[in-house]
Amino acid sequence: MLKKKTNNFAFFVILILQFLFIVTFNHFTPWITDDYSFYENSSVLKILEGFNSFYTGWGGRLIGYFFTKFFLLFNKTFFDAINSLIYVVNIYLIYKIISKTSAKYDYVRLLFISALMWFIIPAWGQDILWICGSAMYHIPLFLILLFIYPFSENKSHSLVFSLLYFLLGILATWSIENFAVAVVVFIICDFISYKCINKEKWQIWKIFGLIGSIIGTIMLIAAPGNYVRMSAFTDTRPFIVKLASRFINITINTIETFHILIPVFIALVAYLIITKQYKKLITPGIYFISFLASFYSMIMSPTFPDRAMLLGIVFFIISLLKLYEEVDKSVDFKKTECIAVISLSCLVLPVSLYKAARNIYHFNAGWKQRIAYINEQKEQGNLNVTVPIIKLINPHVSGYDLIDLSKDPNEFPNPSIANYFGLESITGYEE
């Protein structure tokens, strides 16, 4: 009983500590790039009225559009708290999806999931701390995890639940293109698993969910604004050459992202095959195929930014740890797992957190100095300001690998930033 209480206490302490870390990181993260271009001093009604122009002129990502505009209406503290809470809930949902067979709280498993999310996501700062990035990727991840969680439990549900689940399916997939494709592939794979392999009846709420997810995906991809936005990219290479080049680039990015976890994944699969435990590969296989769908569906896009990897990475983590859970039933890894995870958390994670915190603080200080200088210049009557470009080296910072300021005052994001601060122009220069 004492051991169970200790495990439960450690479990929730880890969640609370994560919330405190993320809310602190969010607090010290300034507005950047698209935050200024999305900002307008309006209302929720005005945001809804802007759906049509965004849908026809830019793209179908109305979920991200709404939440970006919504959070920019309020003091940033509101976003910091809600976004941090969502991050912790996402970690918890991933844990529950993986550990559905476990009745107790396993703080070591939770710590491992948290560490994987921290170390593997290549654009962590963009996905989690950046207001626009979080609205476009982090919040849709939350909706998708809510959507797929009932599949891990596989319980019967009422008609009311089915109808609500239908609506959730639309919202979960009306987000990011490769996220939507992965969700639809996930549901289809589940259908094949239950109908063709297990010979079981597919439940009605899953059918409602599939219909909703297909509707959301169609509404997302069919948006006229997608073709307007895509027209900005020019690539005159033959179609087959473009696909081959993108396939190679995605594969390289996949290897670079998961590196050591790939041989671990292969070893776990090999063990289950060698021991002829084929059925235990089904559920991890569904998540793995969904991960592949999330990554390789981007072969149709001219670009694959690191921030768009978020859902695919989560599906890979779920697949890997579900495999591990199946193998762990045959081979007891508990002591080794505990030593490895605790060692990682005590030795490597604090150093990484310190480096991230230092860089986030540096970024915040740079923007404070910039704003103070802008206000000083405005008081002197100078509305054409030149400021140094802030360089970042840590992927856990929101502005990492994003344009801070252009050297051309007419290029993105300078006009939006200048307009926000009441300037005629703002120009960046390298120190």
Coordinates of C-alpha atoms in Angstrom, one line a residue, residues 22-431:
I22 CA 6.0 24.8 -19.3
V23 CA 4.1 27.7 -17.8
T24 CA 7.4 29.4 -16.9
F25 CA 8.8 28.8 -20.4
N26 CA 5.5 30.2 -21.8
H27 CA 5.7 33.2 -19.6
F28 CA 9.1 34.2 -20.9
T29 CA 8.2 33.6 -24.5
P30 CA 7.4 36.8 -26.4
W31 CA 5.2 37.2 -29.4
I32 CA 7.0 36.4 -32.7
T33 CA 6.5 36.5 -36.5
D34 CA 2.9 35.3 -37.3
D35 CA 1.6 36.4 -33.9
Y36 CA 1.9 40.0 -35.1
S37 CA 0.3 39.3 -38.5
F38 CA -2.6 37.4 -36.9
Y39 CA -3.2 40.0 -34.2
E40 CA -6.2 42.3 -34.5
N41 CA -8.0 44.1 -31.7
S42 CA -11.4 42.6 -32.4
S43 CA -13.7 40.0 -30.8
V44 CA -14.7 36.3 -31.1
L45 CA -17.5 37.3 -33.4
K46 CA -15.0 39.1 -35.7
I47 CA -12.9 36.0 -35.7
L48 CA -15.8 33.9 -36.9
E49 CA -16.6 36.5 -39.5
G50 CA -13.0 36.1 -40.8
F51 CA -13.4 32.4 -41.4
N52 CA -14.5 32.8 -45.0
S53 CA -11.7 35.1 -46.1
F54 CA -9.1 32.9 -44.5
Y55 CA -10.6 29.7 -45.9
T56 CA -10.7 31.1 -49.5
G57 CA -7.5 33.1 -49.3
W58 CA -5.0 31.1 -47.3
G59 CA -6.1 27.6 -46.2
G60 CA -8.5 25.2 -44.4
R61 CA -6.8 25.3 -41.0
L62 CA -9.7 27.0 -39.3
I63 CA -9.1 25.4 -35.9
G64 CA -5.6 26.8 -35.8
Y65 CA -6.8 30.1 -37.2
F66 CA -9.5 30.4 -34.5
F67 CA -7.3 29.6 -31.6
T68 CA -4.5 31.9 -32.7
K69 CA -6.8 34.8 -33.1
F70 CA -8.6 33.8 -29.9
F71 CA -5.5 33.7 -27.6
L72 CA -4.2 37.0 -29.1
L73 CA -7.3 38.7 -27.8
F74 CA -6.3 38.2 -24.2
N75 CA -3.4 38.9 -21.9
K76 CA -0.7 36.4 -22.7
T77 CA -1.0 35.0 -19.1
F78 CA -4.2 33.4 -20.2
F79 CA -2.5 31.5 -23.1
D80 CA 0.4 30.6 -20.9
A81 CA -1.9 28.8 -18.4
I82 CA -4.2 27.1 -20.8
N83 CA -1.4 26.0 -23.2
S84 CA 0.7 24.6 -20.3
L85 CA -2.3 22.7 -19.0
I86 CA -3.0 21.2 -22.4
Y87 CA 0.7 20.1 -22.6
V88 CA 0.3 18.2 -19.3
V89 CA -3.0 16.7 -20.4
N90 CA -1.5 15.6 -23.7
I91 CA 1.3 13.8 -21.8
Y92 CA -1.3 12.1 -19.5
L93 CA -3.4 11.0 -22.5
I94 CA -0.4 9.5 -24.2
Y95 CA 0.4 7.7 -21.0
K96 CA -3.2 6.4 -20.7
I97 CA -3.3 5.3 -24.4
I98 CA 0.0 3.3 -23.8
S99 CA -0.8 1.9 -20.4
K100 CA -4.5 1.0 -20.7
T101 CA -3.9 -2.4 -19.2
S102 CA -2.3 -1.0 -16.1
A103 CA -4.5 -0.2 -13.1
K104 CA -1.8 1.6 -11.2
Y105 CA 0.1 4.8 -11.9
D106 CA 3.6 4.1 -13.2
Y107 CA 5.7 7.2 -12.7
V108 CA 8.8 5.7 -14.5
R109 CA 6.7 5.2 -17.6
L110 CA 5.3 8.7 -17.4
L111 CA 8.8 10.2 -16.9
F112 CA 10.0 8.2 -20.0
I113 CA 7.2 9.6 -22.1
S114 CA 7.9 13.1 -20.9
A115 CA 11.6 12.8 -21.7
L116 CA 10.9 11.4 -25.2
M117 CA 8.6 14.3 -25.9
W118 CA 11.2 16.8 -24.7
F119 CA 14.2 15.3 -26.5
I120 CA 12.7 14.0 -29.8
I121 CA 10.4 16.8 -31.0
P122 CA 12.8 18.8 -33.3
A123 CA 10.7 22.0 -33.2
W124 CA 9.6 21.8 -29.6
G125 CA 9.6 25.6 -29.0
Q126 CA 7.6 26.3 -32.2
D127 CA 5.0 23.6 -31.4
I128 CA 4.6 24.3 -27.7
L129 CA 5.6 27.9 -26.8
W130 CA 4.8 29.9 -29.9
I131 CA 1.2 31.1 -29.8
C132 CA 0.6 30.6 -33.5
G133 CA 2.5 27.3 -33.6
S134 CA 0.7 25.9 -30.5
A135 CA -2.7 26.9 -32.0
M136 CA -1.9 25.2 -35.3
Y137 CA -0.2 22.0 -34.0
H138 CA -0.3 21.6 -30.2
I139 CA -4.0 22.2 -29.7
P140 CA -4.9 19.9 -32.7
L141 CA -2.7 17.2 -31.1
F142 CA -4.9 17.6 -28.0
L143 CA -8.1 17.2 -30.0
I144 CA -6.6 14.1 -31.8
L145 CA -5.5 12.4 -28.6
L146 CA -9.0 13.0 -27.1
F147 CA -10.4 11.5 -30.3
I148 CA -8.2 8.3 -30.4
Y149 CA -8.3 7.7 -26.6
P150 CA -11.6 5.7 -26.7
F151 CA -10.0 3.3 -29.2
S152 CA -7.5 2.3 -26.6
E153 CA -10.4 1.5 -24.2
N154 CA -12.7 0.0 -26.9
K155 CA -15.8 0.2 -24.7
S156 CA -19.4 0.4 -25.8
H157 CA -20.9 3.9 -25.9
S158 CA -24.3 5.5 -26.2
L159 CA -25.8 7.2 -29.2
V160 CA -25.3 10.6 -27.6
F161 CA -21.6 9.8 -27.2
S162 CA -21.5 8.8 -30.8
L163 CA -23.0 12.1 -32.0
L164 CA -20.5 14.1 -29.9
Y165 CA -17.7 11.8 -31.1
F166 CA -18.8 12.6 -34.7
L167 CA -18.3 16.3 -34.0
L168 CA -15.0 15.7 -32.3
G169 CA -13.9 13.8 -35.4
I170 CA -14.6 16.8 -37.5
L171 CA -12.7 19.2 -35.2
A172 CA -9.8 16.8 -34.8
T173 CA -9.1 16.5 -38.5
W174 CA -10.0 20.0 -39.5
S175 CA -6.5 21.1 -38.4
I176 CA -3.3 20.1 -40.3
E177 CA -3.3 18.1 -43.5
N178 CA -0.8 15.4 -42.5
F179 CA -2.5 15.1 -39.0
A180 CA -5.9 14.6 -40.7
V181 CA -4.5 11.9 -43.0
A182 CA -2.9 10.1 -40.1
V183 CA -6.1 10.0 -38.1
V184 CA -8.2 8.6 -41.0
V185 CA -5.5 6.0 -41.7
F186 CA -5.6 5.1 -37.9
I187 CA -9.3 4.5 -38.0
I188 CA -9.2 2.5 -41.2
C189 CA -6.4 0.3 -39.7
D190 CA -8.5 -0.2 -36.6
F191 CA -11.4 -1.3 -38.8
I192 CA -9.3 -3.8 -40.7
S193 CA -7.9 -5.1 -37.4
Y194 CA -11.3 -5.8 -35.9
K195 CA -13.2 -6.9 -39.0
C196 CA -10.6 -8.9 -40.9
I197 CA -8.2 -10.1 -38.2
N198 CA -10.1 -10.4 -34.9
K199 CA -13.5 -11.0 -36.7
E200 CA -15.2 -8.7 -34.3
K201 CA -18.1 -6.3 -34.8
W202 CA -17.1 -2.6 -35.3
Q203 CA -18.9 -0.4 -32.8
I204 CA -21.3 2.3 -33.9
W205 CA -19.3 5.2 -32.3
K206 CA -16.3 4.3 -34.4
I207 CA -18.4 4.6 -37.5
F208 CA -19.6 8.0 -36.4
G209 CA -16.0 8.9 -35.7
L210 CA -14.8 7.8 -39.1
I211 CA -17.5 9.8 -40.9
G212 CA -16.7 12.9 -38.9
S213 CA -13.0 12.5 -39.5
I214 CA -13.5 12.1 -43.2
I215 CA -15.7 15.2 -43.4
G216 CA -13.1 17.2 -41.4
T217 CA -10.3 16.0 -43.7
I218 CA -12.3 16.9 -46.9
M219 CA -13.2 20.4 -45.6
L220 CA -9.5 20.9 -44.7
I221 CA -8.0 19.8 -48.0
A222 CA -10.7 21.2 -50.2
A223 CA -10.2 24.8 -49.0
P224 CA -9.7 27.1 -52.0
G225 CA -7.0 29.0 -50.0
N226 CA -4.7 25.9 -50.1
Y227 CA -4.2 26.4 -53.8
V228 CA -3.7 30.2 -53.3
R229 CA -1.0 29.5 -50.8
M230 CA 0.6 26.7 -52.8
S231 CA 0.9 29.0 -55.8
A232 CA 3.7 30.8 -53.9
F233 CA 5.9 27.8 -54.3
T234 CA 7.5 27.2 -57.6
D235 CA 9.2 23.9 -58.5
T236 CA 9.7 23.2 -62.2
R237 CA 11.1 19.7 -61.8
P238 CA 9.2 16.7 -63.2
F239 CA 6.5 15.4 -60.9
I240 CA 8.2 12.1 -60.3
V241 CA 11.5 13.7 -59.5
K242 CA 9.8 16.0 -57.0
L243 CA 8.2 13.0 -55.3
A244 CA 11.4 11.0 -55.2
S245 CA 13.3 14.0 -53.8
R246 CA 10.7 14.6 -51.1
F247 CA 10.6 10.9 -50.2
I248 CA 14.3 10.8 -49.7
N249 CA 14.3 14.0 -47.6
I250 CA 11.4 12.7 -45.4
T251 CA 13.3 9.4 -44.9
I252 CA 16.5 11.3 -43.9
N253 CA 14.5 13.5 -41.5
T254 CA 12.9 10.4 -40.0
I255 CA 16.3 8.7 -39.3
E256 CA 17.7 11.9 -37.9
T257 CA 14.7 12.5 -35.6
F258 CA 14.5 9.0 -34.1
H259 CA 18.1 7.7 -34.6
I260 CA 18.8 5.3 -31.6
L261 CA 15.1 4.5 -31.2
I262 CA 14.9 2.9 -34.7
P263 CA 17.1 -0.1 -33.8
V264 CA 15.3 -0.4 -30.5
F265 CA 12.0 -0.5 -32.3
I266 CA 13.3 -3.1 -34.8
A267 CA 14.7 -5.2 -31.9
L268 CA 11.3 -5.2 -30.1
V269 CA 9.5 -6.2 -33.3
A270 CA 12.0 -8.9 -34.0
Y271 CA 11.6 -10.4 -30.5
L272 CA 7.8 -10.7 -31.0
I273 CA 8.2 -12.2 -34.4
I274 CA 10.9 -14.7 -33.3
T275 CA 8.7 -15.7 -30.3
K276 CA 5.7 -16.0 -32.6
Q277 CA 3.6 -13.4 -30.7
Y278 CA 2.2 -12.0 -33.9
K279 CA -1.1 -10.7 -32.5
K280 CA 0.8 -8.4 -30.1
L281 CA 2.1 -6.5 -33.1
I282 CA -1.3 -5.4 -34.3
T283 CA -2.0 -2.4 -32.0
P284 CA 1.6 -1.1 -32.2
G285 CA 1.4 -1.7 -35.9
I286 CA -1.7 0.5 -36.3
Y287 CA 0.1 3.4 -34.6
F288 CA 3.2 2.8 -36.6
I289 CA 1.3 2.9 -39.9
S290 CA -0.4 6.1 -38.7
F291 CA 3.0 7.6 -38.0
L292 CA 4.2 6.7 -41.5
A293 CA 1.0 8.3 -42.9
S294 CA 1.6 11.5 -41.0
F295 CA 5.2 11.8 -42.3
Y296 CA 5.0 10.4 -45.8
S297 CA 1.7 12.2 -46.7
M298 CA 3.9 15.3 -46.8
I299 CA 5.4 14.0 -50.0
M300 CA 2.6 16.0 -51.6
S301 CA 3.7 19.2 -50.0
P302 CA 6.6 21.3 -51.3
T303 CA 7.8 21.7 -47.7
F304 CA 7.8 19.6 -44.5
P305 CA 8.6 21.9 -41.6
D306 CA 9.8 20.2 -38.4
R307 CA 6.8 21.5 -36.5
A308 CA 4.5 19.4 -38.7
M309 CA 6.2 16.2 -37.3
L310 CA 4.5 16.6 -33.9
L311 CA 1.6 14.1 -34.3
G312 CA 3.8 11.6 -36.2
I313 CA 6.3 11.7 -33.4
V314 CA 3.6 11.1 -30.8
F315 CA 2.3 8.1 -32.8
F316 CA 5.8 6.7 -33.1
I317 CA 6.3 7.0 -29.3
I318 CA 2.9 5.3 -28.7
S319 CA 3.9 2.5 -31.1
L320 CA 7.3 2.0 -29.5
L321 CA 6.1 2.0 -25.9
K322 CA 3.2 -0.3 -26.8
L323 CA 5.7 -2.7 -28.3
Y324 CA 7.9 -2.4 -25.1
E325 CA 4.8 -3.1 -23.0
E326 CA 4.1 -6.3 -24.9
V327 CA 7.7 -7.5 -24.7
D328 CA 7.9 -6.5 -21.0
K329 CA 5.2 -9.1 -20.3
S330 CA 7.6 -11.8 -21.4
V331 CA 10.9 -10.2 -20.3
D332 CA 11.0 -8.3 -17.1
F333 CA 12.7 -4.9 -17.8
K334 CA 11.4 -3.2 -14.7
K335 CA 14.8 -2.8 -12.9
T336 CA 16.7 -1.9 -16.0
E337 CA 14.0 0.5 -17.1
C338 CA 13.9 2.2 -13.8
I339 CA 17.6 2.7 -13.6
A340 CA 17.8 4.0 -17.2
V341 CA 15.0 6.4 -16.9
I342 CA 16.0 7.8 -13.5
S343 CA 19.6 8.2 -14.7
L344 CA 18.4 10.1 -17.8
S345 CA 16.1 12.3 -15.7
C346 CA 18.7 13.1 -13.1
L347 CA 21.8 13.5 -15.3
V348 CA 20.8 14.6 -18.8
L349 CA 17.3 16.2 -18.5
P350 CA 18.3 18.9 -16.0
V351 CA 21.2 20.0 -18.2
S352 CA 18.9 20.2 -21.2
L353 CA 16.2 22.1 -19.2
Y354 CA 18.8 24.6 -18.0
K355 CA 20.1 25.2 -21.5
A356 CA 16.6 25.7 -22.8
A357 CA 15.7 28.1 -19.9
R358 CA 18.8 30.1 -20.4
N359 CA 18.1 30.5 -24.2
I360 CA 14.4 31.3 -23.6
Y361 CA 15.4 34.0 -21.1
H362 CA 18.0 35.4 -23.5
F363 CA 15.2 35.6 -26.2
N364 CA 12.9 37.3 -23.8
A365 CA 15.6 39.8 -22.8
G366 CA 16.4 40.5 -26.4
W367 CA 12.7 41.4 -27.2
K368 CA 12.4 43.5 -24.0
Q369 CA 15.5 45.5 -25.1
R370 CA 14.0 45.8 -28.6
I371 CA 10.7 47.1 -27.4
A372 CA 12.4 49.6 -25.1
Y373 CA 14.5 50.9 -28.0
I374 CA 11.4 51.1 -30.2
N375 CA 9.5 53.2 -27.6
E376 CA 12.6 55.4 -27.1
Q377 CA 12.9 56.0 -30.9
K378 CA 9.2 56.8 -31.1
E379 CA 9.5 59.4 -28.3
Q380 CA 12.3 61.0 -30.4
G381 CA 10.0 61.1 -33.5
N382 CA 11.9 58.3 -35.3
L383 CA 9.3 55.9 -36.9
N384 CA 11.8 54.0 -39.1
V385 CA 13.7 51.8 -36.7
T386 CA 16.6 49.4 -37.2
V387 CA 17.3 46.8 -34.6
P388 CA 19.6 43.7 -34.3
I389 CA 18.4 40.3 -35.3
I390 CA 18.1 37.9 -32.4
K391 CA 19.9 34.6 -33.1
L392 CA 18.8 31.4 -31.4
I393 CA 20.6 28.0 -31.2
N394 CA 18.2 26.0 -29.0
P395 CA 15.2 24.1 -30.6
H396 CA 13.2 24.5 -27.3
V397 CA 13.0 28.3 -27.9
S398 CA 9.9 29.4 -29.9
G399 CA 11.8 31.5 -32.4
Y400 CA 14.4 28.8 -33.3
D401 CA 14.5 28.3 -37.0
L402 CA 12.0 31.0 -37.6
I403 CA 12.5 34.5 -39.2
D404 CA 13.1 36.9 -36.4
L405 CA 13.3 40.0 -38.6
S406 CA 14.1 40.6 -42.2
K407 CA 16.9 42.9 -43.5
D408 CA 14.3 44.2 -45.9
P409 CA 11.6 46.3 -44.2
N410 CA 9.0 45.2 -46.7
E411 CA 9.5 41.5 -46.2
F412 CA 7.7 39.3 -43.7
P413 CA 7.4 39.7 -40.8
N414 CA 8.6 43.3 -40.6
P415 CA 5.4 45.1 -41.9
S416 CA 3.2 43.4 -39.3
I417 CA 5.6 44.1 -36.4
A418 CA 6.0 47.7 -37.6
N419 CA 2.2 48.2 -37.7
Y420 CA 1.7 46.7 -34.2
F421 CA 4.2 49.1 -32.7
G422 CA 3.0 52.1 -34.7
L423 CA 6.1 52.4 -36.8
E424 CA 6.5 53.3 -40.5
S425 CA 9.1 50.5 -40.8
I426 CA 11.4 48.2 -38.9
T427 CA 14.5 46.6 -40.3
G428 CA 16.8 44.0 -38.8
Y429 CA 20.5 43.7 -39.1
E430 CA 23.1 41.1 -38.0
E431 CA 25.4 42.0 -35.2

